[in-house]
């Protein structure tokens, strides 16, 4: 047990199986529900309910993680989720199905800030740990498509439950960096708050809006992209393969994170990821040709979302006192869930009465507006932080 504590194996288990489970849980939810006869608006209602539950749970988890052992808090959530994932495929009544799915997603979202932060406070370089999250999500997406088509839709949720148990084991074995392990990283983590760092200042509030727009748009895209591909004539396992291949594009971002994220200014990074959204959504809206849309997903989808995960950690470290960073990360996660509730409701209604092209025109406009907000913001550069080396 002592050898496992803080070992590379513990981080591998935590990241690989967290993201494998997350991919299986939410990656094909729109297809799963629609194939069972539910409408797009019911899909959006289910996803919105899960995000509303996340809004309520995430600040509580963040506050408890700042005060108690974050590993025990999040480990408990994963244990509950492992049980619920076995129950979910057995449900048929829509209200109960939506309620259980909401609890599952709320538990995963509540755990996410702690999981992501642990890679920045470990004794290993960020990229060498976080890469297993990329691989886990890719594998989970591909396996989901195979299980859905050749075994049963419910099988992917049962495998998901096993993954969460393994993730919990890894999470409980992680250990924060010490001065003996990596003196320079421990010093950067423990340094006194700089000028302008507060619990929740104006920069933080402005950043919340930007983050809400990003995750509102990208979460809607993740929900409906498989069903859009299916409408274009792709089989569900082929759509899953496209998303699997897109996930692999995270590798360069993760592996070179120490060179990219720590050295580039926050506003430059934010503008870059929103520009990727503009390109992606413009193709979906204006080029209704499946191979071109698949290429756009491959080149931009996962690159943007992976980069934003790291940007979020960097911005929070730049503008929030380290004593409140878990709470701040949880507040950001809760707000992005709140924004996504609104986005899911509007976009589900739009799909019931319109087309995927109209949906992505709306998301294109949101992305352009996000860039304008970034350019008008005063978010600090954040070039002094050393989180990813």
mmCIF file of C-alpha atoms in Angstrom:
data_model
loop_
_atom_site.group_PDB
_atom_site.id
_atom_site.type_symbol
_atom_site.label_atom_id
_atom_site.label_comp_id
_atom_site.label_asym_id
_atom_site.label_seq_id
_atom_site.Cartn_x
_atom_site.Cartn_y
_atom_site.Cartn_z
ATOM 1 C CA UNK A 1 0.000 0.000 0.000
ATOM 2 C CA UNK A 2 2.848 2.393 0.805
ATOM 3 C CA UNK A 3 4.382 1.731 -2.612
ATOM 4 C CA UNK A 4 1.036 2.419 -4.296
ATOM 5 C CA UNK A 5 0.503 5.708 -2.428
ATOM 6 C CA UNK A 6 1.574 8.553 -4.710
ATOM 7 C CA UNK A 7 2.764 6.129 -7.397
ATOM 8 C CA UNK A 8 2.393 6.643 -11.132
ATOM 9 C CA UNK A 9 0.032 3.654 -11.181
ATOM 10 C CA UNK A 10 -2.435 5.469 -8.897
ATOM 11 C CA UNK A 11 -2.630 8.423 -11.284
ATOM 12 C CA UNK A 12 -2.987 6.091 -14.257
ATOM 13 C CA UNK A 13 -5.957 4.333 -12.642
ATOM 14 C CA UNK A 14 -7.602 7.591 -11.616
ATOM 15 C CA UNK A 15 -7.310 9.370 -14.967
ATOM 16 C CA UNK A 16 -7.788 6.455 -17.355
ATOM 17 C CA UNK A 17 -10.865 5.016 -15.684
ATOM 18 C CA UNK A 18 -12.423 8.378 -14.763
ATOM 19 C CA UNK A 19 -12.473 9.469 -18.386
ATOM 20 C CA UNK A 20 -13.338 6.020 -19.723
ATOM 21 C CA UNK A 21 -16.358 6.003 -17.394
ATOM 22 C CA UNK A 22 -17.314 9.551 -18.311
ATOM 23 C CA UNK A 23 -17.204 8.754 -22.045
ATOM 24 C CA UNK A 24 -19.398 5.691 -21.567
ATOM 25 C CA UNK A 25 -21.829 7.542 -19.340
ATOM 26 C CA UNK A 26 -22.534 10.582 -21.483
ATOM 27 C CA UNK A 27 -21.021 10.049 -24.933
ATOM 28 C CA UNK A 28 -23.998 8.241 -26.504
ATOM 29 C CA UNK A 29 -26.792 9.411 -24.204
ATOM 30 C CA UNK A 30 -28.676 11.214 -27.003
ATOM 31 C CA UNK A 31 -28.601 8.095 -29.207
ATOM 32 C CA UNK A 32 -29.479 5.835 -26.253
ATOM 33 C CA UNK A 33 -32.567 7.857 -25.322
ATOM 34 C CA UNK A 34 -33.724 8.578 -28.871
ATOM 35 C CA UNK A 35 -33.470 4.886 -29.806
ATOM 36 C CA UNK A 36 -35.729 4.153 -26.838
ATOM 37 C CA UNK A 37 -38.361 6.494 -28.276
ATOM 38 C CA UNK A 38 -37.644 9.737 -26.419
ATOM 39 C CA UNK A 39 -37.624 13.080 -28.238
ATOM 40 C CA UNK A 40 -34.776 15.581 -28.576
ATOM 41 C CA UNK A 41 -36.469 17.833 -26.020
ATOM 42 C CA UNK A 42 -36.629 14.923 -23.545
ATOM 43 C CA UNK A 43 -32.924 14.296 -24.162
ATOM 44 C CA UNK A 44 -32.244 17.950 -23.406
ATOM 45 C CA UNK A 45 -34.467 17.768 -20.320
ATOM 46 C CA UNK A 46 -32.498 14.769 -19.052
ATOM 47 C CA UNK A 47 -29.150 16.445 -19.662
ATOM 48 C CA UNK A 48 -30.427 19.716 -18.191
ATOM 49 C CA UNK A 49 -31.659 17.936 -15.057
ATOM 50 C CA UNK A 50 -28.243 16.319 -14.643
ATOM 51 C CA UNK A 51 -26.576 19.701 -14.915
ATOM 52 C CA UNK A 52 -29.035 21.298 -12.490
ATOM 53 C CA UNK A 53 -28.122 18.577 -9.987
ATOM 54 C CA UNK A 54 -24.460 19.378 -10.664
ATOM 55 C CA UNK A 55 -25.062 23.063 -9.947
ATOM 56 C CA UNK A 56 -26.424 22.142 -6.521
ATOM 57 C CA UNK A 57 -23.757 19.550 -5.695
ATOM 58 C CA UNK A 58 -20.501 21.007 -7.054
ATOM 59 C CA UNK A 59 -20.072 23.992 -4.678
ATOM 60 C CA UNK A 60 -20.754 21.665 -1.734
ATOM 61 C CA UNK A 61 -18.139 19.181 -2.955
ATOM 62 C CA UNK A 62 -15.655 22.012 -3.545
ATOM 63 C CA UNK A 63 -16.132 23.475 -0.084
ATOM 64 C CA UNK A 64 -15.830 20.044 1.548
ATOM 65 C CA UNK A 65 -12.692 19.309 -0.494
ATOM 66 C CA UNK A 66 -11.061 22.535 0.766
ATOM 67 C CA UNK A 67 -11.840 21.580 4.362
ATOM 68 C CA UNK A 68 -11.615 17.768 4.385
ATOM 69 C CA UNK A 69 -9.642 15.148 2.461
ATOM 70 C CA UNK A 70 -10.704 15.671 -1.167
ATOM 71 C CA UNK A 71 -9.838 12.047 -1.948
ATOM 72 C CA UNK A 72 -12.360 10.684 0.542
ATOM 73 C CA UNK A 73 -15.059 13.142 -0.536
ATOM 74 C CA UNK A 74 -14.673 12.315 -4.226
ATOM 75 C CA UNK A 75 -14.098 8.610 -3.577
ATOM 76 C CA UNK A 76 -17.494 8.448 -1.898
ATOM 77 C CA UNK A 77 -19.149 10.033 -4.935
ATOM 78 C CA UNK A 78 -17.504 7.529 -7.269
ATOM 79 C CA UNK A 79 -18.666 4.602 -5.118
ATOM 80 C CA UNK A 80 -22.278 5.808 -5.305
ATOM 81 C CA UNK A 81 -21.957 6.294 -9.054
ATOM 82 C CA UNK A 82 -20.659 2.761 -9.501
ATOM 83 C CA UNK A 83 -23.911 1.452 -7.998
ATOM 84 C CA UNK A 84 -26.165 3.796 -9.983
ATOM 85 C CA UNK A 85 -24.557 2.850 -13.277
ATOM 86 C CA UNK A 86 -25.780 -0.732 -12.819
ATOM 87 C CA UNK A 87 -29.305 0.470 -12.003
ATOM 88 C CA UNK A 88 -29.628 2.919 -14.912
ATOM 89 C CA UNK A 89 -30.075 0.414 -17.812
ATOM 90 C CA UNK A 90 -32.889 -1.328 -15.922
ATOM 91 C CA UNK A 91 -35.061 1.790 -15.844
ATOM 92 C CA UNK A 92 -37.767 2.576 -18.374
ATOM 93 C CA UNK A 93 -40.001 5.208 -16.738
ATOM 94 C CA UNK A 94 -38.710 8.547 -17.997
ATOM 95 C CA UNK A 95 -38.829 10.580 -14.738
ATOM 96 C CA UNK A 96 -36.908 7.914 -12.797
ATOM 97 C CA UNK A 97 -34.450 7.381 -15.652
ATOM 98 C CA UNK A 98 -33.756 11.124 -15.834
ATOM 99 C CA UNK A 99 -33.358 11.339 -12.040
ATOM 100 C CA UNK A 100 -30.810 8.510 -11.829
ATOM 101 C CA UNK A 101 -28.852 9.844 -14.804
ATOM 102 C CA UNK A 102 -28.827 13.273 -13.134
ATOM 103 C CA UNK A 103 -27.320 11.838 -9.960
ATOM 104 C CA UNK A 104 -24.668 9.989 -11.956
ATOM 105 C CA UNK A 105 -23.576 13.057 -13.918
ATOM 106 C CA UNK A 106 -23.683 15.263 -10.818
ATOM 107 C CA UNK A 107 -21.356 12.831 -9.066
ATOM 108 C CA UNK A 108 -18.923 12.791 -11.991
ATOM 109 C CA UNK A 109 -19.004 16.575 -12.373
ATOM 110 C CA UNK A 110 -18.519 17.032 -8.644
ATOM 111 C CA UNK A 111 -15.411 14.847 -8.772
ATOM 112 C CA UNK A 112 -13.913 16.439 -11.889
ATOM 113 C CA UNK A 113 -12.284 19.588 -10.378
ATOM 114 C CA UNK A 114 -10.384 17.531 -7.817
ATOM 115 C CA UNK A 115 -9.294 14.975 -10.413
ATOM 116 C CA UNK A 116 -8.005 17.688 -12.745
ATOM 117 C CA UNK A 117 -6.218 19.602 -10.002
ATOM 118 C CA UNK A 118 -4.397 16.509 -8.762
ATOM 119 C CA UNK A 119 -2.291 16.372 -11.925
ATOM 120 C CA UNK A 120 -0.969 19.875 -11.211
ATOM 121 C CA UNK A 121 0.048 19.067 -7.616
ATOM 122 C CA UNK A 122 1.587 15.660 -8.237
ATOM 123 C CA UNK A 123 5.296 14.871 -8.340
ATOM 124 C CA UNK A 124 4.981 13.881 -12.014
ATOM 125 C CA UNK A 125 4.884 16.239 -15.030
ATOM 126 C CA UNK A 126 1.296 17.163 -15.935
ATOM 127 C CA UNK A 127 1.392 15.773 -19.467
ATOM 128 C CA UNK A 128 2.619 12.334 -18.426
ATOM 129 C CA UNK A 129 -0.390 11.965 -16.125
ATOM 130 C CA UNK A 130 -3.144 13.740 -18.031
ATOM 131 C CA UNK A 131 -2.432 11.793 -21.211
ATOM 132 C CA UNK A 132 -4.153 8.789 -19.624
ATOM 133 C CA UNK A 133 -7.359 10.814 -19.415
ATOM 134 C CA UNK A 134 -7.181 11.362 -23.166
ATOM 135 C CA UNK A 135 -6.564 7.675 -23.810
ATOM 136 C CA UNK A 136 -9.316 6.672 -21.379
ATOM 137 C CA UNK A 137 -11.910 8.919 -23.012
ATOM 138 C CA UNK A 138 -10.936 7.705 -26.490
ATOM 139 C CA UNK A 139 -11.119 4.050 -25.451
ATOM 140 C CA UNK A 140 -14.416 4.624 -23.635
ATOM 141 C CA UNK A 141 -15.944 6.259 -26.705
ATOM 142 C CA UNK A 142 -14.834 3.458 -29.021
ATOM 143 C CA UNK A 143 -15.861 0.658 -26.662
ATOM 144 C CA UNK A 144 -19.259 2.324 -26.142
ATOM 145 C CA UNK A 145 -19.985 2.232 -29.863
ATOM 146 C CA UNK A 146 -18.951 -1.425 -30.119
ATOM 147 C CA UNK A 147 -20.962 -2.497 -27.062
ATOM 148 C CA UNK A 148 -23.992 -0.475 -28.167
ATOM 149 C CA UNK A 149 -24.132 -2.094 -31.604
ATOM 150 C CA UNK A 150 -22.901 -5.633 -30.986
ATOM 151 C CA UNK A 151 -23.768 -6.413 -27.341
ATOM 152 C CA UNK A 152 -26.457 -4.164 -25.831
ATOM 153 C CA UNK A 153 -26.921 -0.471 -25.020
ATOM 154 C CA UNK A 154 -27.042 -1.280 -21.313
ATOM 155 C CA UNK A 155 -23.692 -3.081 -21.369
ATOM 156 C CA UNK A 156 -21.753 0.165 -21.680
ATOM 157 C CA UNK A 157 -23.211 1.418 -18.387
ATOM 158 C CA UNK A 158 -22.249 -1.801 -16.597
ATOM 159 C CA UNK A 159 -18.642 -1.481 -17.810
ATOM 160 C CA UNK A 160 -18.828 2.168 -16.756
ATOM 161 C CA UNK A 161 -19.584 1.075 -13.173
ATOM 162 C CA UNK A 162 -16.517 -1.166 -13.085
ATOM 163 C CA UNK A 163 -14.420 1.724 -14.359
ATOM 164 C CA UNK A 164 -15.560 3.994 -11.543
ATOM 165 C CA UNK A 165 -14.510 1.454 -8.911
ATOM 166 C CA UNK A 166 -11.009 1.340 -10.419
ATOM 167 C CA UNK A 167 -10.930 5.143 -10.642
ATOM 168 C CA UNK A 168 -11.818 5.362 -6.944
ATOM 169 C CA UNK A 169 -8.946 3.021 -6.071
ATOM 170 C CA UNK A 170 -6.502 5.194 -8.007
ATOM 171 C CA UNK A 171 -7.845 8.432 -6.555
ATOM 172 C CA UNK A 172 -7.447 7.207 -2.986
ATOM 173 C CA UNK A 173 -3.821 6.348 -3.780
ATOM 174 C CA UNK A 174 -2.756 9.783 -5.093
ATOM 175 C CA UNK A 175 -0.542 12.107 -3.053
ATOM 176 C CA UNK A 176 0.272 15.815 -3.413
ATOM 177 C CA UNK A 177 3.814 16.844 -4.308
ATOM 178 C CA UNK A 178 6.290 17.485 -1.488
ATOM 179 C CA UNK A 179 9.443 19.587 -1.410
ATOM 180 C CA UNK A 180 11.475 16.372 -1.374
ATOM 181 C CA UNK A 181 9.847 15.143 -4.591
ATOM 182 C CA UNK A 182 10.039 18.299 -6.711
ATOM 183 C CA UNK A 183 11.190 21.401 -4.798
ATOM 184 C CA UNK A 184 10.415 23.882 -7.589
ATOM 185 C CA UNK A 185 6.852 22.618 -8.085
ATOM 186 C CA UNK A 186 6.122 22.493 -4.362
ATOM 187 C CA UNK A 187 7.419 26.056 -4.021
ATOM 188 C CA UNK A 188 5.191 27.277 -6.850
ATOM 189 C CA UNK A 189 2.190 25.563 -5.299
ATOM 190 C CA UNK A 190 2.800 26.905 -1.796
ATOM 191 C CA UNK A 191 3.870 30.458 -2.626
ATOM 192 C CA UNK A 192 2.002 33.335 -1.032
ATOM 193 C CA UNK A 193 -0.866 34.812 -3.017
ATOM 194 C CA UNK A 194 0.287 37.576 -5.365
ATOM 195 C CA UNK A 195 -1.111 41.040 -5.749
ATOM 196 C CA UNK A 196 -4.658 41.042 -6.992
ATOM 197 C CA UNK A 197 -5.402 37.443 -5.975
ATOM 198 C CA UNK A 198 -8.604 37.242 -3.971
ATOM 199 C CA UNK A 199 -11.265 34.719 -3.133
ATOM 200 C CA UNK A 200 -13.642 36.003 -5.831
ATOM 201 C CA UNK A 201 -12.751 39.276 -7.586
ATOM 202 C CA UNK A 202 -14.037 41.038 -10.700
ATOM 203 C CA UNK A 203 -11.707 39.082 -12.964
ATOM 204 C CA UNK A 204 -13.165 35.856 -11.622
ATOM 205 C CA UNK A 205 -16.751 36.968 -12.246
ATOM 206 C CA UNK A 206 -15.922 38.042 -15.812
ATOM 207 C CA UNK A 207 -14.205 34.719 -16.393
ATOM 208 C CA UNK A 208 -17.274 32.837 -15.177
ATOM 209 C CA UNK A 209 -19.330 34.256 -18.050
ATOM 210 C CA UNK A 210 -16.689 33.322 -20.634
ATOM 211 C CA UNK A 211 -16.476 29.797 -19.237
ATOM 212 C CA UNK A 212 -20.250 29.465 -19.189
ATOM 213 C CA UNK A 213 -20.447 30.304 -22.889
ATOM 214 C CA UNK A 214 -17.659 27.873 -23.772
ATOM 215 C CA UNK A 215 -19.074 24.909 -21.895
ATOM 216 C CA UNK A 216 -22.682 25.688 -22.790
ATOM 217 C CA UNK A 217 -21.791 25.469 -26.477
ATOM 218 C CA UNK A 218 -19.404 22.510 -26.260
ATOM 219 C CA UNK A 219 -21.638 20.402 -24.007
ATOM 220 C CA UNK A 220 -24.567 20.824 -26.404
ATOM 221 C CA UNK A 221 -22.229 19.841 -29.224
ATOM 222 C CA UNK A 222 -21.112 16.715 -27.337
ATOM 223 C CA UNK A 223 -24.738 15.739 -26.682
ATOM 224 C CA UNK A 224 -26.013 16.036 -30.244
ATOM 225 C CA UNK A 225 -22.953 15.431 -32.428
ATOM 226 C CA UNK A 226 -23.401 11.603 -32.517
ATOM 227 C CA UNK A 227 -27.070 11.957 -33.478
ATOM 228 C CA UNK A 228 -26.150 14.525 -36.173
ATOM 229 C CA UNK A 229 -23.639 12.083 -37.634
ATOM 230 C CA UNK A 230 -26.308 9.376 -37.481
ATOM 231 C CA UNK A 231 -28.736 11.615 -39.379
ATOM 232 C CA UNK A 232 -26.032 12.134 -42.022
ATOM 233 C CA UNK A 233 -26.006 8.386 -42.637
ATOM 234 C CA UNK A 234 -23.234 7.166 -40.326
ATOM 235 C CA UNK A 235 -23.714 4.032 -38.247
ATOM 236 C CA UNK A 236 -23.392 4.598 -34.531
ATOM 237 C CA UNK A 237 -20.120 2.655 -34.291
ATOM 238 C CA UNK A 238 -18.664 4.756 -37.145
ATOM 239 C CA UNK A 239 -19.766 7.962 -35.383
ATOM 240 C CA UNK A 240 -18.093 6.676 -32.209
ATOM 241 C CA UNK A 241 -14.927 5.968 -34.225
ATOM 242 C CA UNK A 242 -14.870 9.566 -35.503
ATOM 243 C CA UNK A 243 -15.151 10.875 -31.937
ATOM 244 C CA UNK A 244 -12.512 8.347 -30.818
ATOM 245 C CA UNK A 245 -10.119 9.640 -33.498
ATOM 246 C CA UNK A 246 -10.917 13.242 -32.538
ATOM 247 C CA UNK A 247 -10.056 12.487 -28.915
ATOM 248 C CA UNK A 248 -6.593 11.326 -29.946
ATOM 249 C CA UNK A 249 -5.901 14.865 -31.178
ATOM 250 C CA UNK A 250 -5.578 15.840 -27.515
ATOM 251 C CA UNK A 251 -2.173 14.140 -27.375
ATOM 252 C CA UNK A 252 -0.058 17.052 -28.690
ATOM 253 C CA UNK A 253 -1.818 19.524 -26.368
ATOM 254 C CA UNK A 254 -1.320 17.308 -23.332
ATOM 255 C CA UNK A 255 2.252 16.220 -24.053
ATOM 256 C CA UNK A 256 3.489 19.747 -24.801
ATOM 257 C CA UNK A 257 1.398 21.428 -22.101
ATOM 258 C CA UNK A 258 4.500 22.514 -20.150
ATOM 259 C CA UNK A 259 5.799 24.444 -23.146
ATOM 260 C CA UNK A 260 2.463 25.856 -24.287
ATOM 261 C CA UNK A 261 0.265 26.563 -21.283
ATOM 262 C CA UNK A 262 2.798 27.972 -18.837
ATOM 263 C CA UNK A 263 4.336 30.346 -21.389
ATOM 264 C CA UNK A 264 1.338 31.722 -23.299
ATOM 265 C CA UNK A 265 -0.898 34.488 -21.945
ATOM 266 C CA UNK A 266 -4.346 33.577 -20.671
ATOM 267 C CA UNK A 267 -6.193 35.836 -23.131
ATOM 268 C CA UNK A 268 -4.231 34.410 -26.063
ATOM 269 C CA UNK A 269 -5.112 30.873 -25.033
ATOM 270 C CA UNK A 270 -8.786 31.712 -24.512
ATOM 271 C CA UNK A 271 -9.040 33.439 -27.878
ATOM 272 C CA UNK A 272 -7.415 30.458 -29.595
ATOM 273 C CA UNK A 273 -9.855 27.877 -28.211
ATOM 274 C CA UNK A 274 -12.903 30.015 -29.033
ATOM 275 C CA UNK A 275 -11.540 30.407 -32.564
ATOM 276 C CA UNK A 276 -11.489 26.616 -32.854
ATOM 277 C CA UNK A 277 -15.165 26.588 -31.889
ATOM 278 C CA UNK A 278 -15.925 29.157 -34.593
ATOM 279 C CA UNK A 279 -14.265 26.949 -37.229
ATOM 280 C CA UNK A 280 -15.943 23.772 -35.991
ATOM 281 C CA UNK A 281 -19.485 25.146 -35.743
ATOM 282 C CA UNK A 282 -19.204 27.017 -39.045
ATOM 283 C CA UNK A 283 -18.427 23.732 -40.815
ATOM 284 C CA UNK A 284 -21.328 21.906 -39.115
ATOM 285 C CA UNK A 285 -23.746 24.712 -39.983
ATOM 286 C CA UNK A 286 -22.639 25.613 -43.499
ATOM 287 C CA UNK A 287 -21.112 22.432 -44.982
ATOM 288 C CA UNK A 288 -23.705 19.593 -44.705
ATOM 289 C CA UNK A 289 -21.302 16.938 -45.990
ATOM 290 C CA UNK A 290 -20.462 14.147 -43.548
ATOM 291 C CA UNK A 291 -16.755 13.635 -44.443
ATOM 292 C CA UNK A 292 -16.008 17.359 -44.087
ATOM 293 C CA UNK A 293 -17.910 17.534 -40.790
ATOM 294 C CA UNK A 294 -16.035 14.468 -39.534
ATOM 295 C CA UNK A 295 -12.737 16.133 -40.465
ATOM 296 C CA UNK A 296 -13.735 19.297 -38.589
ATOM 297 C CA UNK A 297 -14.606 17.229 -35.508
ATOM 298 C CA UNK A 298 -11.303 15.365 -35.767
ATOM 299 C CA UNK A 299 -9.194 18.526 -35.983
ATOM 300 C CA UNK A 300 -10.950 20.839 -33.526
ATOM 301 C CA UNK A 301 -13.438 19.221 -31.111
ATOM 302 C CA UNK A 302 -11.233 17.563 -28.513
ATOM 303 C CA UNK A 303 -8.326 19.970 -29.024
ATOM 304 C CA UNK A 304 -10.514 22.867 -27.872
ATOM 305 C CA UNK A 305 -12.055 21.096 -24.878
ATOM 306 C CA UNK A 306 -8.757 19.605 -23.661
ATOM 307 C CA UNK A 307 -6.988 22.939 -23.970
ATOM 308 C CA UNK A 308 -9.773 24.631 -21.993
ATOM 309 C CA UNK A 309 -9.440 22.155 -19.130
ATOM 310 C CA UNK A 310 -5.840 23.278 -18.678
ATOM 311 C CA UNK A 311 -6.607 26.950 -19.330
ATOM 312 C CA UNK A 312 -9.238 26.828 -16.600
ATOM 313 C CA UNK A 313 -6.709 25.531 -14.066
ATOM 314 C CA UNK A 314 -4.227 28.208 -15.125
ATOM 315 C CA UNK A 315 -6.686 31.116 -14.990
ATOM 316 C CA UNK A 316 -7.979 30.084 -11.559
ATOM 317 C CA UNK A 317 -4.410 29.822 -10.262
ATOM 318 C CA UNK A 318 -3.769 33.314 -11.689
ATOM 319 C CA UNK A 319 -6.705 35.145 -10.133
ATOM 320 C CA UNK A 320 -7.775 33.217 -7.002
ATOM 321 C CA UNK A 321 -5.987 32.811 -3.664
ATOM 322 C CA UNK A 322 -4.685 29.230 -3.372
ATOM 323 C CA UNK A 323 -6.700 28.688 -0.181
ATOM 324 C CA UNK A 324 -9.941 28.964 -2.173
ATOM 325 C CA UNK A 325 -8.972 27.322 -5.448
ATOM 326 C CA UNK A 326 -10.911 24.078 -4.991
ATOM 327 C CA UNK A 327 -13.994 26.106 -4.126
ATOM 328 C CA UNK A 328 -13.370 28.367 -7.133
ATOM 329 C CA UNK A 329 -12.976 25.379 -9.454
ATOM 330 C CA UNK A 330 -16.219 23.946 -8.110
ATOM 331 C CA UNK A 331 -18.020 27.270 -8.635
ATOM 332 C CA UNK A 332 -16.768 27.373 -12.229
ATOM 333 C CA UNK A 333 -17.964 23.796 -12.746
ATOM 334 C CA UNK A 334 -21.370 24.612 -11.248
ATOM 335 C CA UNK A 335 -21.782 27.719 -13.382
ATOM 336 C CA UNK A 336 -20.842 25.901 -16.583
ATOM 337 C CA UNK A 337 -23.534 23.372 -15.674
ATOM 338 C CA UNK A 338 -26.029 26.193 -15.146
ATOM 339 C CA UNK A 339 -25.213 27.704 -18.539
ATOM 340 C CA UNK A 340 -25.498 24.295 -20.158
ATOM 341 C CA UNK A 341 -28.993 23.825 -18.708
ATOM 342 C CA UNK A 342 -30.088 26.930 -20.590
ATOM 343 C CA UNK A 343 -28.256 25.900 -23.745
ATOM 344 C CA UNK A 344 -29.690 22.368 -23.659
ATOM 345 C CA UNK A 345 -33.239 23.635 -23.197
ATOM 346 C CA UNK A 346 -33.028 26.122 -26.075
ATOM 347 C CA UNK A 347 -31.164 23.754 -28.400
ATOM 348 C CA UNK A 348 -33.448 20.790 -27.698
ATOM 349 C CA UNK A 349 -36.458 22.934 -28.600
ATOM 350 C CA UNK A 350 -34.645 24.196 -31.689
ATOM 351 C CA UNK A 351 -33.952 20.641 -32.862
ATOM 352 C CA UNK A 352 -37.553 19.559 -32.286
ATOM 353 C CA UNK A 353 -38.718 22.407 -34.549
ATOM 354 C CA UNK A 354 -35.736 22.894 -36.844
ATOM 355 C CA UNK A 355 -32.494 21.387 -38.103
ATOM 356 C CA UNK A 356 -28.965 20.683 -36.951
ATOM 357 C CA UNK A 357 -27.766 23.475 -39.248
ATOM 358 C CA UNK A 358 -29.844 26.040 -37.326
ATOM 359 C CA UNK A 359 -28.549 24.646 -34.057
ATOM 360 C CA UNK A 360 -24.925 25.096 -35.100
ATOM 361 C CA UNK A 361 -25.554 28.582 -36.484
ATOM 362 C CA UNK A 362 -26.668 29.531 -32.970
ATOM 363 C CA UNK A 363 -23.538 27.978 -31.439
ATOM 364 C CA UNK A 364 -21.410 29.789 -34.026
ATOM 365 C CA UNK A 365 -22.857 33.124 -32.900
ATOM 366 C CA UNK A 366 -22.208 32.263 -29.248
ATOM 367 C CA UNK A 367 -18.558 31.491 -30.032
ATOM 368 C CA UNK A 368 -18.035 34.803 -31.814
ATOM 369 C CA UNK A 369 -19.602 36.624 -28.856
ATOM 370 C CA UNK A 370 -17.249 34.758 -26.517
ATOM 371 C CA UNK A 371 -14.227 36.063 -28.431
ATOM 372 C CA UNK A 372 -15.505 39.620 -28.076
ATOM 373 C CA UNK A 373 -15.875 39.163 -24.301
ATOM 374 C CA UNK A 374 -12.326 37.789 -24.036
ATOM 375 C CA UNK A 375 -10.872 40.750 -25.911
ATOM 376 C CA UNK A 376 -12.735 43.163 -23.614
ATOM 377 C CA UNK A 377 -11.680 41.376 -20.399
ATOM 378 C CA UNK A 378 -8.783 42.191 -18.038
ATOM 379 C CA UNK A 379 -7.825 38.632 -17.178
ATOM 380 C CA UNK A 380 -4.154 38.578 -16.042
ATOM 381 C CA UNK A 381 -1.473 36.986 -18.219
ATOM 382 C CA UNK A 382 -0.731 34.120 -15.829
ATOM 383 C CA UNK A 383 2.760 33.577 -17.229
ATOM 384 C CA UNK A 384 4.288 33.252 -13.727
ATOM 385 C CA UNK A 385 2.340 30.118 -12.856
ATOM 386 C CA UNK A 386 4.136 26.800 -13.269
ATOM 387 C CA UNK A 387 1.409 24.154 -13.238
ATOM 388 C CA UNK A 388 2.220 21.943 -16.199
ATOM 389 C CA UNK A 389 5.991 21.412 -16.154
#
